[in-house]
Amino acid sequence: MEGIVFFMRKYLKETVTTVDTCLVKGQFNLMASLLKRYVRDPMKGEEPLSGEERRNADKAAVPLWIFSMIWSICASVTGPGRPQLEQFFRKKAEEHEFANFMPPEGKGDASMYEYCYDQDKCKWVEWMQTIPEYKPNPDQAFASIIVPTADTVRYTYVIDKLLLNDKHVLCVGDTGTGKTLNVMDKLNNNMPDLFVPMFMTFSARTSANQTQDFLDSKMDKRRKGVFGPPMGKKYAILIDDFNMPMREKYFAQPPIELLRQWMDHGGWYERHPPCPFRTLQDMIIVGCMGPPGGGRNPVSNRMLRHFNFLSFTDMSDESSIRIFDTILNSYLTKKFDKDVAALSLPICEATINIYNTVRRDLLPTPAKSHYTFNLRDLARVFQGLLRADPRVVAEDSNELYGLWMHENLRVFQDRMVNNEDREWFRELIDATAKEKLGVGWDEVVSLPEPKRPPEEADNDDWVPPPRVDRLIYGDYMIPGAEPRVYQRVKDRSELQRVVEEALDDYNGETTAPMKLVMFLDAIEHVSRICRVIRLPLGNALLLGVGGSGRQSLTRLAAALEEFHLFSIEVAKGYGKNEWRDDLRKVLLMAGAEGKDVVFLFTDTQIVQENFLEDINNIL
């Protein structure tokens, strides 16, 4: 153990800085959790271990020690360092003569992380063998689909073992690695009835008072000075963005220090006189946070010592393909014939190739600080692909390729700030499509010349209608259609007519008409906004100089999609109370009344910074 910790400190990088004693404590916490099944308490009337159970316990002792080492000390290392750590671990195992107890050497570079010790079979098995086969539901909402992979299974397994034994867990990893999603799914669906889930999200402006008030409001009084969840229950509290609270003058983070007081002393003092001590029982914390940096602050070692660390690494390409191919293939198989469904795997491979290339080559710079891409962006491409309509795609597979190109453009290219990057990305799509799908950009995007209608056969002055030489998709071409058909818009004059009619209808119903000239670039922006607001959980950040039409085009897009647009009116004296009243109105409108609502919020309306915190909490 000492040699492994020394090797980590000297040659490898951890997702969050730790101290040696904290890592060792975490290893013993996990070891105790795994051995609990072999512990019997005669005071509770439990039967002693049978002979077979004793033999299994003897067989499992060393493998479980190895497993607890892998998922405590070795789990704090970042992904690139894991193959090196495995080589060193196996070398030490040979020196100390326990190599026969190690997990098998698999195909991957860090294969010891790919195996779980099955205590029933007394052998190492691959993670995917520990769960039943997943059967996708093509009618399930995209945001609620969780396809199990080796990554998700192993993280939730370790979290489960620790929580069942009252150990706090801290999940650390970059944005989009699945920390919050997996923990929320675990707490909501796969925990015993004993546990009651509770969710909090920290931000830079979260205060200790807010944290204390929130937790106190959830507690029942058990006896004088003692509070907790309902009797017979335990709170499993997920705190997202755990390290986001702003540091004060002396570098402490007050909300985190409040929680540390509870962990160290069992409670905290009430703020109202006579300020008695409030003891809190039966709570377990699961924290999720990104590595320090980029607005996230380092958490003090005094707090970290209470947690077991679990480092969420970037998902492997194999896991990504399994997730998105399962989702896309399930949808295409249900909606289309087998020839179209067979395109699922090539499309997944092509999309992941584009995603990896963009992440590698388009790095954030001071001028392009928003060039940050994660797994959520990859998911948005497939979310758009699930809007493919059989009435359009079934006739021509190029329609599916066109939709795939369009969704990649919307997710990745719309974030790019100059023509050089946009052209580079278009060439990337062209090269990837030729390699993976066997078609090029021109084959998909270029439209044939329209045929001369019979009535114009003798008209020498006939001019073909202008075609749209860009990938523009929308579901608004047939106003009032139900269900709407999301398809490529090919007729430029018809597109302009539909948008201008929507503008005329809007101007006829509002007291503040908009005088807009709908040229093709403006129409394309409207289509982009329409796409976002139609997507479940779709939100857009529109960047541009003043007067570039961000608000006007959003209002027009909302009218095209038949959404109700809500925006606050900032007047003198507008403050937190008025802001909360407006938020209440828009939430009731969307939730209680069931209306489709676009909430338009501009930078000039940010009277107080806590407005942004409220929006962040809603999102």
Coordinates of C-alpha atoms in Angstrom, one line a residue:
M1 CA 0.0 0.0 0.0
E2 CA 2.8 2.4 0.9
G3 CA 4.6 1.8 -2.4
I4 CA 1.5 2.4 -4.4
V5 CA 0.7 5.7 -2.7
F6 CA 4.4 6.8 -3.1
F7 CA 4.2 5.9 -6.9
M8 CA 1.0 7.9 -7.3
R9 CA 2.4 10.9 -5.5
K10 CA 5.6 10.9 -7.6
Y11 CA 4.5 10.0 -11.1
L12 CA 0.7 10.4 -11.5
K13 CA -2.0 13.0 -11.2
E14 CA -5.1 12.9 -9.0
T15 CA -8.4 14.5 -9.9
V16 CA -8.4 16.2 -6.5
T17 CA -5.5 16.6 -4.1
T18 CA -5.6 14.2 -1.2
V19 CA -3.5 13.2 1.8
D20 CA -2.2 9.7 2.5
T21 CA -4.3 9.0 5.6
C22 CA -7.5 10.0 3.8
L23 CA -6.8 7.5 1.0
V24 CA -6.0 4.7 3.5
K25 CA -9.1 5.4 5.5
G26 CA -11.1 5.3 2.3
Q27 CA -9.6 1.9 1.5
F28 CA -10.6 0.5 4.9
N29 CA -14.1 2.0 4.6
L30 CA -14.7 0.1 1.4
M31 CA -13.1 -3.1 2.7
A32 CA -15.4 -3.0 5.7
S33 CA -18.4 -2.4 3.5
L34 CA -17.5 -5.5 1.4
L35 CA -16.9 -7.7 4.4
K36 CA -20.1 -6.8 6.1
R37 CA -21.9 -9.8 4.6
Y38 CA -19.6 -12.1 6.6
V39 CA -20.2 -10.3 10.0
R40 CA -22.8 -11.8 12.4
D41 CA -24.0 -10.1 15.6
P42 CA -25.2 -12.6 18.2
M43 CA -26.8 -9.7 20.1
K44 CA -29.2 -9.3 17.3
G45 CA -30.0 -13.0 17.1
E46 CA -28.1 -13.5 13.9
E47 CA -26.9 -17.1 13.1
P48 CA -23.2 -17.7 13.0
L49 CA -21.5 -18.3 9.6
S50 CA -21.9 -21.7 8.1
G51 CA -18.9 -23.7 7.1
E52 CA -19.3 -22.8 3.4
E53 CA -19.6 -19.1 4.3
R54 CA -16.4 -19.3 6.3
R55 CA -14.6 -20.9 3.4
N56 CA -15.9 -18.2 1.1
A57 CA -14.8 -15.5 3.5
D58 CA -11.3 -17.0 3.6
K59 CA -11.2 -17.1 -0.2
A60 CA -12.5 -13.6 -0.6
A61 CA -10.2 -11.9 1.9
V62 CA -7.3 -11.1 -0.4
P63 CA -9.3 -10.4 -3.6
L64 CA -11.6 -8.0 -1.6
W65 CA -8.5 -6.3 -0.2
I66 CA -7.3 -5.8 -3.8
F67 CA -10.7 -4.7 -5.0
S68 CA -10.9 -2.1 -2.2
M69 CA -7.4 -0.9 -3.1
I70 CA -8.5 -0.5 -6.8
W71 CA -11.6 1.5 -5.9
S72 CA -10.3 3.7 -3.2
I73 CA -6.6 4.6 -3.5
C74 CA -6.3 3.7 -7.2
A75 CA -9.7 5.3 -8.0
S76 CA -8.4 8.8 -7.2
V77 CA -6.1 8.8 -10.2
T78 CA -7.0 10.4 -13.5
G79 CA -7.8 8.3 -16.5
P80 CA -4.4 8.7 -18.4
G81 CA -2.5 7.5 -15.3
R82 CA -4.4 4.3 -14.7
P83 CA -2.5 2.1 -17.1
Q84 CA 0.8 3.0 -15.4
L85 CA -0.6 2.5 -12.0
E86 CA -1.9 -1.0 -13.0
Q87 CA 1.5 -2.0 -14.3
F88 CA 3.1 -1.0 -11.0
F89 CA 0.3 -2.7 -9.0
R90 CA 0.8 -6.0 -10.8
K91 CA 4.6 -5.7 -10.4
K92 CA 4.1 -5.3 -6.6
A93 CA 1.7 -8.2 -6.6
E94 CA 4.3 -10.5 -8.1
E95 CA 6.9 -9.3 -5.6
H96 CA 4.6 -10.0 -2.6
E97 CA 3.3 -13.2 -4.0
F98 CA -0.4 -12.4 -4.4
A99 CA -0.5 -12.0 -8.2
N100 CA -2.8 -15.1 -8.4
F101 CA -5.4 -13.1 -6.6
M102 CA -5.3 -10.1 -9.0
P103 CA -8.0 -9.5 -11.7
P104 CA -7.3 -11.1 -15.1
E105 CA -5.4 -9.0 -17.6
G106 CA -8.0 -7.9 -20.1
K107 CA -8.0 -6.2 -23.5
G108 CA -7.8 -2.6 -22.2
D109 CA -4.8 -0.7 -20.9
A110 CA -6.3 -0.4 -17.4
S111 CA -7.9 -3.9 -17.2
M112 CA -8.0 -4.2 -13.4
Y113 CA -10.7 -1.5 -13.4
E114 CA -12.8 -3.7 -15.7
Y115 CA -13.4 -6.5 -13.2
C116 CA -15.6 -7.0 -10.1
Y117 CA -15.1 -9.7 -7.5
D118 CA -18.2 -11.8 -7.3
Q119 CA -18.6 -12.8 -3.7
D120 CA -21.2 -15.5 -4.5
K121 CA -19.0 -17.2 -7.2
C122 CA -15.7 -16.4 -5.5
K123 CA -14.1 -15.2 -8.8
W124 CA -13.4 -12.1 -10.8
V125 CA -16.1 -11.3 -13.5
E126 CA -16.5 -8.4 -15.9
W127 CA -18.7 -5.6 -14.8
M128 CA -21.4 -6.2 -17.5
Q129 CA -21.8 -9.8 -16.2
T130 CA -23.1 -8.5 -12.9
I131 CA -26.3 -7.0 -14.3
P132 CA -29.2 -8.4 -16.5
E133 CA -29.3 -7.6 -20.2
Y134 CA -30.6 -4.1 -20.9
K135 CA -33.7 -3.9 -23.1
P136 CA -34.3 -0.4 -24.4
N137 CA -37.8 1.2 -24.5
P138 CA -38.0 3.3 -27.8
D139 CA -40.9 5.3 -26.4
Q140 CA -39.0 6.5 -23.3
A141 CA -38.1 10.2 -23.1
F142 CA -34.5 10.8 -24.3
A143 CA -33.4 12.6 -21.1
S144 CA -34.5 9.7 -18.9
I145 CA -32.7 7.0 -20.9
I146 CA -29.8 5.5 -19.0
V147 CA -28.0 2.7 -20.9
P148 CA -25.8 0.7 -18.5
T149 CA -22.1 0.4 -19.5
A150 CA -19.1 -0.9 -17.7
D151 CA -18.4 2.7 -16.5
T152 CA -21.9 3.3 -15.0
V153 CA -22.1 -0.2 -13.5
R154 CA -18.9 0.0 -11.6
Y155 CA -19.4 3.5 -10.2
T156 CA -22.9 2.8 -9.0
Y157 CA -21.7 -0.5 -7.5
V158 CA -19.1 1.1 -5.4
I159 CA -21.4 4.0 -4.4
D160 CA -24.1 1.4 -3.4
K161 CA -21.7 -0.5 -1.1
L162 CA -20.5 2.7 0.6
L163 CA -23.9 4.2 1.2
L164 CA -25.4 1.0 2.6
N165 CA -22.6 1.2 5.2
D166 CA -23.1 4.9 6.0
K167 CA -20.0 6.2 4.3
H168 CA -19.9 9.6 2.6
V169 CA -18.9 9.6 -1.1
L170 CA -17.3 12.3 -3.2
C171 CA -17.6 11.9 -7.0
V172 CA -15.0 13.9 -8.9
G173 CA -14.7 14.3 -12.7
D174 CA -15.0 16.7 -15.6
T175 CA -18.3 18.0 -16.8
G176 CA -20.3 15.4 -18.7
T177 CA -18.8 12.3 -17.3
G178 CA -22.1 11.2 -15.7
K179 CA -21.6 11.9 -12.0
T180 CA -24.9 13.5 -11.2
L181 CA -26.9 11.4 -13.7
N182 CA -25.7 8.1 -12.2
V183 CA -26.0 9.2 -8.6
M184 CA -29.5 10.5 -9.1
D185 CA -30.6 7.3 -10.8
K186 CA -29.0 5.3 -8.0
L187 CA -30.8 7.3 -5.3
N188 CA -34.1 7.5 -7.0
N189 CA -34.5 4.0 -8.3
N190 CA -32.0 1.5 -6.9
M191 CA -31.8 2.0 -3.2
P192 CA -33.7 0.3 -0.3
D193 CA -36.8 2.0 1.1
L194 CA -34.7 2.9 4.1
F195 CA -33.1 5.8 2.1
V196 CA -34.9 9.0 1.3
P197 CA -33.1 10.9 -1.5
M198 CA -32.6 14.7 -1.2
F199 CA -31.0 17.0 -3.8
M200 CA -29.1 20.2 -3.5
T201 CA -27.1 22.3 -6.0
F202 CA -24.4 24.6 -4.8
S203 CA -23.4 27.8 -6.8
A204 CA -20.9 30.5 -6.2
R205 CA -23.4 32.6 -4.2
T206 CA -24.8 29.8 -2.1
S207 CA -24.5 30.8 1.6
A208 CA -24.2 28.9 4.8
N209 CA -27.6 30.3 5.9
Q210 CA -29.3 29.0 2.8
T211 CA -27.8 25.6 3.3
Q212 CA -28.8 25.5 6.9
D213 CA -32.3 26.6 6.3
F214 CA -32.8 24.1 3.5
L215 CA -31.6 21.2 5.5
D216 CA -33.4 22.2 8.7
S217 CA -36.7 22.5 6.8
K218 CA -36.5 18.8 5.9
M219 CA -35.9 17.5 9.4
D220 CA -38.4 16.0 11.9
K221 CA -37.9 16.5 15.6
R222 CA -37.1 13.2 17.3
R223 CA -36.6 14.5 20.9
K224 CA -35.3 17.7 22.5
G225 CA -32.4 19.0 20.5
V226 CA -32.3 16.0 18.1
F227 CA -33.5 16.1 14.5
G228 CA -33.4 13.9 11.5
P229 CA -35.5 12.3 8.7
P230 CA -38.7 10.5 9.6
M231 CA -38.2 7.7 12.1
G232 CA -36.8 4.5 10.4
K233 CA -35.4 6.4 7.5
K234 CA -32.1 7.9 6.4
Y235 CA -31.5 10.9 4.2
A236 CA -29.1 10.3 1.2
I237 CA -28.2 13.9 0.2
L238 CA -26.8 14.6 -3.2
I239 CA -25.0 17.9 -3.4
D240 CA -24.1 18.8 -6.9
D241 CA -21.3 21.3 -7.8
F242 CA -19.9 20.7 -4.3
N243 CA -16.9 22.9 -4.7
M244 CA -18.6 25.9 -6.3
P245 CA -19.3 28.1 -3.2
M246 CA -17.2 31.3 -3.3
R247 CA -14.3 31.4 -0.9
E248 CA -14.3 34.2 1.7
K249 CA -11.5 36.4 2.9
Y250 CA -9.7 33.6 4.7
F251 CA -10.3 31.0 1.9
A252 CA -13.0 29.1 3.7
Q253 CA -16.3 28.1 1.9
P254 CA -19.1 28.8 4.5
P255 CA -21.6 26.2 3.2
I256 CA -18.9 23.5 3.2
E257 CA -17.7 24.5 6.6
L258 CA -21.3 24.2 7.9
L259 CA -21.5 20.7 6.6
R260 CA -18.0 19.9 8.1
Q261 CA -19.3 21.1 11.5
W262 CA -22.1 18.5 11.3
M263 CA -19.6 15.8 10.2
D264 CA -17.2 16.6 13.0
H265 CA -19.6 17.5 15.8
G266 CA -22.9 15.9 14.8
G267 CA -24.9 19.1 14.3
W268 CA -24.8 22.9 14.3
Y269 CA -26.2 25.9 16.3
E270 CA -29.5 27.5 15.5
R271 CA -29.2 31.1 14.5
H272 CA -32.0 32.4 16.6
P273 CA -31.6 33.1 20.3
P274 CA -31.0 31.3 22.6
C275 CA -29.1 29.4 19.8
P276 CA -29.2 25.9 21.1
F277 CA -27.1 23.1 19.5
R278 CA -29.1 21.1 17.0
T279 CA -28.1 17.5 16.7
L280 CA -28.7 15.9 13.2
Q281 CA -28.9 12.2 12.8
D282 CA -29.1 9.6 9.9
M283 CA -27.7 11.7 7.0
I284 CA -25.3 10.6 4.3
I285 CA -23.8 13.0 1.8
V286 CA -22.9 12.2 -1.8
G287 CA -21.0 15.1 -3.3
C288 CA -20.4 15.7 -7.1
M289 CA -17.9 18.2 -8.3
G290 CA -15.4 19.0 -11.1
P291 CA -11.7 19.3 -10.6
P292 CA -10.6 22.7 -9.1
G293 CA -10.3 25.4 -11.7
G294 CA -12.6 27.4 -14.0
G295 CA -14.6 28.9 -11.1
R296 CA -14.5 25.7 -9.0
N297 CA -12.5 26.0 -5.8
P298 CA -10.3 23.5 -3.9
V299 CA -12.0 21.9 -0.9
S300 CA -10.1 21.9 2.4
N301 CA -8.5 18.6 3.4
R302 CA -10.4 18.9 6.7
M303 CA -13.6 18.3 4.7
L304 CA -12.2 15.8 2.2
R305 CA -11.0 13.5 5.0
H306 CA -14.7 12.5 5.6
F307 CA -15.2 11.2 2.1
N308 CA -14.4 8.2 -0.1
F309 CA -13.2 9.5 -3.5
L310 CA -14.4 8.2 -6.8
S311 CA -12.8 9.6 -9.9
F312 CA -15.1 9.6 -12.9
T313 CA -13.0 9.4 -16.0
D314 CA -14.0 10.3 -19.6
M315 CA -16.2 7.7 -21.1
S316 CA -14.4 5.3 -23.4
D317 CA -15.4 5.2 -27.1
E318 CA -16.6 1.7 -26.6
S319 CA -19.0 2.8 -23.9
S320 CA -20.2 5.8 -25.9
I321 CA -20.9 3.6 -28.9
R322 CA -22.8 1.1 -26.8
I323 CA -25.0 3.9 -25.3
F324 CA -25.9 5.8 -28.4
D325 CA -26.1 2.8 -30.7
T326 CA -28.6 1.2 -28.3
I327 CA -30.7 4.3 -28.2
L328 CA -30.6 5.1 -32.0
N329 CA -30.9 1.5 -33.1
S330 CA -34.0 1.0 -30.9
Y331 CA -35.7 4.1 -32.4
L332 CA -34.8 3.3 -36.0
T333 CA -35.8 -0.4 -35.7
K334 CA -39.3 0.6 -34.4
K335 CA -39.9 3.4 -36.9
F336 CA -38.1 2.3 -40.1
D337 CA -37.2 -0.8 -42.1
K338 CA -34.1 -2.9 -41.4
D339 CA -32.0 -1.1 -44.1
V340 CA -32.4 2.2 -42.3
A341 CA -31.9 0.6 -38.9
A342 CA -28.6 -0.9 -40.1
L343 CA -27.2 2.7 -40.5
S344 CA -27.2 3.2 -36.7
L345 CA -23.8 1.8 -35.9
P346 CA -21.9 3.7 -38.7
I347 CA -23.7 6.9 -37.7
C348 CA -22.6 6.4 -34.1
E349 CA -19.0 5.8 -35.0
A350 CA -19.0 8.8 -37.3
T351 CA -20.5 11.1 -34.6
I352 CA -18.0 10.0 -32.0
N353 CA -15.2 10.5 -34.4
I354 CA -16.3 14.1 -35.0
Y355 CA -16.7 14.7 -31.3
N356 CA -13.3 13.4 -30.4
T357 CA -11.7 15.5 -33.2
V358 CA -13.5 18.6 -32.1
R359 CA -12.4 18.1 -28.5
R360 CA -8.8 17.5 -29.5
D361 CA -8.4 20.3 -32.1
L362 CA -10.7 23.1 -30.9
L363 CA -9.4 23.9 -27.5
P364 CA -10.6 26.9 -25.4
T365 CA -8.5 30.1 -25.7
P366 CA -9.1 33.6 -24.2
A367 CA -10.8 34.6 -27.4
K368 CA -12.8 31.3 -27.6
S369 CA -13.4 30.5 -23.9
H370 CA -16.7 28.8 -24.7
Y371 CA -15.0 26.1 -26.9
T372 CA -15.6 23.4 -24.2
F373 CA -17.3 20.3 -25.4
N374 CA -18.4 17.3 -23.4
L375 CA -20.7 14.2 -23.5
R376 CA -23.8 16.4 -23.3
D377 CA -23.0 17.9 -26.7
L378 CA -22.6 14.4 -28.2
A379 CA -26.0 13.4 -26.7
R380 CA -27.7 16.5 -28.3
V381 CA -26.7 15.2 -31.7
F382 CA -28.5 11.9 -31.1
Q383 CA -31.4 13.7 -29.5
G384 CA -31.9 15.6 -32.8
L385 CA -31.6 12.3 -34.8
L386 CA -34.5 10.9 -32.9
R387 CA -36.7 13.5 -34.6
A388 CA -36.2 11.7 -37.9
D389 CA -39.7 11.2 -39.4
P390 CA -40.5 7.9 -41.4
R391 CA -42.6 9.9 -43.9
V392 CA -39.4 11.7 -45.0
V393 CA -36.4 9.4 -44.3
A394 CA -38.0 6.2 -45.6
E395 CA -37.9 7.4 -49.1
D396 CA -34.2 8.4 -49.2
S397 CA -31.4 7.4 -46.9
N398 CA -29.7 10.7 -47.8
E399 CA -32.4 12.4 -45.8
L400 CA -31.0 10.6 -42.7
Y401 CA -27.5 11.6 -43.6
G402 CA -28.6 15.2 -44.1
L403 CA -30.3 15.2 -40.7
W404 CA -27.1 13.8 -39.1
M405 CA -25.0 16.5 -40.8
H406 CA -27.5 19.2 -39.7
E407 CA -27.5 18.2 -36.1
N408 CA -23.7 18.2 -36.0
L409 CA -23.7 21.7 -37.4
R410 CA -26.2 22.9 -34.9
V411 CA -24.4 21.3 -31.9
F412 CA -20.8 22.0 -32.7
Q413 CA -20.5 24.6 -35.5
D414 CA -23.0 27.1 -34.0
R415 CA -20.5 27.6 -31.2
M416 CA -17.7 28.6 -33.5
V417 CA -16.9 32.3 -33.8
N418 CA -15.1 32.7 -37.2
N419 CA -15.4 31.4 -40.7
E420 CA -12.1 29.6 -40.6
D421 CA -13.3 27.3 -37.8
R422 CA -16.7 26.8 -39.5
E423 CA -15.1 25.8 -42.8
W424 CA -12.7 23.5 -40.9
F425 CA -15.7 21.8 -39.3
R426 CA -17.5 21.5 -42.6
E427 CA -14.5 19.7 -44.1
L428 CA -14.4 17.5 -41.1
I429 CA -18.0 16.4 -41.6
D430 CA -17.3 15.8 -45.3
A431 CA -14.2 13.6 -44.6
T432 CA -15.9 11.7 -41.8
A433 CA -19.1 11.1 -43.9
K434 CA -17.0 9.7 -46.8
E435 CA -15.0 7.5 -44.5
K436 CA -17.8 6.1 -42.3
L437 CA -21.0 6.5 -44.3
G438 CA -19.8 6.4 -47.9
V439 CA -21.3 9.7 -48.9
G440 CA -19.9 13.2 -49.1
W441 CA -21.2 16.7 -48.2
D442 CA -22.1 17.6 -51.8
E443 CA -24.0 14.4 -52.4
V444 CA -26.2 15.1 -49.4
V445 CA -26.5 18.9 -49.4
S446 CA -26.7 19.7 -53.1
L447 CA -30.2 19.7 -54.5
P448 CA -31.2 18.8 -58.1
E449 CA -32.6 21.5 -60.3
P450 CA -36.4 21.5 -60.1
K451 CA -38.3 20.2 -63.1
R452 CA -40.3 22.6 -65.3
P453 CA -44.0 22.2 -64.4
P454 CA -46.2 21.1 -67.4
E455 CA -48.1 24.4 -67.4
E456 CA -44.8 26.2 -68.0
A457 CA -43.7 24.0 -70.9
D458 CA -44.1 26.7 -73.5
N459 CA -43.0 29.6 -71.4
D460 CA -39.5 30.7 -72.5
D461 CA -39.3 33.2 -69.6
W462 CA -39.8 30.6 -66.9
V463 CA -37.2 30.8 -64.1
P464 CA -36.8 27.9 -61.6
P465 CA -37.6 28.9 -58.0
P466 CA -34.5 29.5 -55.9
R467 CA -33.3 26.5 -53.9
V468 CA -31.9 26.6 -50.4
D469 CA -28.2 25.7 -50.7
R470 CA -27.9 25.3 -46.9
L471 CA -29.0 22.6 -44.4
I472 CA -32.0 24.2 -42.8
Y473 CA -34.4 21.9 -40.9
G474 CA -37.7 22.9 -39.3
D475 CA -41.1 21.6 -38.3
Y476 CA -43.0 24.9 -39.0
M477 CA -43.5 24.7 -42.8
I478 CA -47.1 23.5 -42.4
P479 CA -48.6 25.8 -39.7
G480 CA -50.9 24.0 -37.3
A481 CA -49.9 20.5 -38.4
E482 CA -50.2 17.8 -35.8
P483 CA -47.9 16.0 -35.5
R484 CA -45.3 18.3 -36.8
V485 CA -42.8 16.9 -39.4
Y486 CA -39.2 17.8 -38.8
Q487 CA -37.7 17.9 -42.3
R488 CA -35.3 19.7 -44.5
V489 CA -36.6 22.9 -46.1
K490 CA -35.7 22.9 -49.8
D491 CA -37.8 25.6 -51.3
R492 CA -36.4 29.1 -50.5
S493 CA -39.4 31.1 -51.7
E494 CA -41.8 28.9 -49.7
L495 CA -39.6 29.2 -46.6
Q496 CA -39.5 32.9 -46.8
R497 CA -43.3 33.1 -47.3
V498 CA -44.0 31.0 -44.2
V499 CA -41.7 33.0 -42.0
E500 CA -43.0 36.4 -43.3
E501 CA -46.6 35.2 -42.7
A502 CA -45.7 34.3 -39.1
L503 CA -44.1 37.7 -38.7
D504 CA -47.3 39.4 -40.1
D505 CA -49.5 37.4 -37.7
Y506 CA -47.2 38.3 -34.8
N507 CA -47.3 42.0 -35.6
G508 CA -51.1 41.9 -35.9
E509 CA -51.5 40.5 -32.4
T510 CA -48.9 42.6 -30.5
T511 CA -48.7 46.2 -29.3
A512 CA -45.0 46.3 -30.2
P513 CA -44.7 45.2 -33.9
M514 CA -41.3 44.2 -35.3
K515 CA -40.2 45.7 -38.6
L516 CA -37.9 43.0 -39.9
V517 CA -36.5 42.1 -43.3
M518 CA -36.4 38.3 -43.5
F519 CA -33.2 37.6 -45.5
L520 CA -31.8 34.0 -45.6
D521 CA -29.3 34.5 -42.7
A522 CA -32.1 35.8 -40.4
I523 CA -34.4 32.9 -41.4
E524 CA -31.6 30.4 -40.6
H525 CA -31.2 31.9 -37.2
V526 CA -34.9 31.6 -36.6
S527 CA -34.8 27.9 -37.6
R528 CA -31.9 27.4 -35.2
I529 CA -33.9 28.9 -32.3
C530 CA -37.0 26.9 -33.3
R531 CA -35.0 23.7 -33.1
V532 CA -33.8 24.5 -29.6
I533 CA -37.1 25.4 -28.1
R534 CA -38.8 22.3 -29.6
L535 CA -36.3 20.0 -27.9
P536 CA -37.1 18.7 -24.5
L537 CA -34.9 20.5 -21.9
G538 CA -33.8 22.7 -24.8
N539 CA -32.1 26.0 -23.7
A540 CA -30.1 28.5 -25.8
L541 CA -27.6 31.2 -25.0
L542 CA -27.7 33.7 -27.9
L543 CA -24.4 35.7 -28.3
G544 CA -24.1 38.8 -30.5
V545 CA -23.6 42.5 -30.5
G546 CA -26.5 44.8 -29.6
G547 CA -29.0 45.2 -32.4
S548 CA -28.2 41.9 -34.1
G549 CA -31.7 40.6 -33.7
R550 CA -31.4 38.2 -30.8
Q551 CA -34.6 39.2 -29.1
S552 CA -36.7 39.9 -32.2
L553 CA -35.8 36.5 -33.8
T554 CA -36.5 34.7 -30.5
R555 CA -40.0 36.3 -30.4
L556 CA -40.6 35.3 -34.0
A557 CA -39.4 31.7 -33.4
A558 CA -41.7 31.4 -30.4
A559 CA -44.6 32.6 -32.6
L560 CA -43.6 30.1 -35.4
E561 CA -43.6 27.2 -32.9
E562 CA -46.8 28.4 -31.2
F563 CA -45.1 29.0 -27.8
H564 CA -46.1 31.6 -25.3
L565 CA -43.3 34.1 -24.8
F566 CA -42.7 35.5 -21.3
S567 CA -40.2 38.2 -20.4
I568 CA -39.8 40.3 -17.3
E569 CA -40.3 44.1 -17.3
V570 CA -37.6 45.8 -15.3
A571 CA -38.8 49.1 -13.7
K572 CA -37.5 51.3 -10.9
G573 CA -37.4 49.3 -7.7
Y574 CA -37.4 45.9 -9.4
G575 CA -35.7 43.6 -7.0
K576 CA -35.6 40.1 -5.6
N577 CA -39.3 39.9 -4.5
E578 CA -40.6 41.0 -7.9
W579 CA -38.2 38.6 -9.7
R580 CA -39.4 35.7 -7.6
D581 CA -43.0 36.7 -8.4
D582 CA -42.2 36.7 -12.1
L583 CA -40.5 33.3 -11.9
R584 CA -43.5 31.9 -10.0
K585 CA -45.8 33.1 -12.9
V586 CA -43.7 31.5 -15.6
L587 CA -43.3 28.2 -13.7
L588 CA -47.1 28.0 -13.0
M589 CA -47.8 28.9 -16.6
A590 CA -45.6 26.0 -17.8
G591 CA -46.3 23.5 -15.0
A592 CA -49.8 24.1 -13.7
E593 CA -51.4 25.4 -16.9
G594 CA -49.5 23.1 -19.2
K595 CA -48.6 25.9 -21.7
D596 CA -45.5 25.8 -23.9
V597 CA -43.4 28.7 -22.7
V598 CA -40.3 30.5 -23.9
F599 CA -38.7 32.5 -21.1
L600 CA -36.7 35.3 -22.7
F601 CA -34.1 36.8 -20.4
T602 CA -31.5 39.4 -21.6
D603 CA -28.3 40.7 -20.1
T604 CA -29.8 44.1 -19.5
Q605 CA -32.3 42.5 -17.1
I606 CA -29.7 41.2 -14.7
V607 CA -30.4 43.7 -11.9
Q608 CA -28.9 41.4 -9.3
E609 CA -26.5 38.6 -9.7
N610 CA -28.8 36.2 -7.7
F611 CA -31.1 36.3 -10.7
L612 CA -28.6 34.1 -12.6
E613 CA -28.4 31.8 -9.6
D614 CA -32.1 31.2 -9.6
I615 CA -32.0 30.5 -13.4
N616 CA -29.1 28.1 -12.8
N617 CA -31.1 26.2 -10.1
I618 CA -34.2 25.9 -12.5
L619 CA -32.0 24.6 -15.3

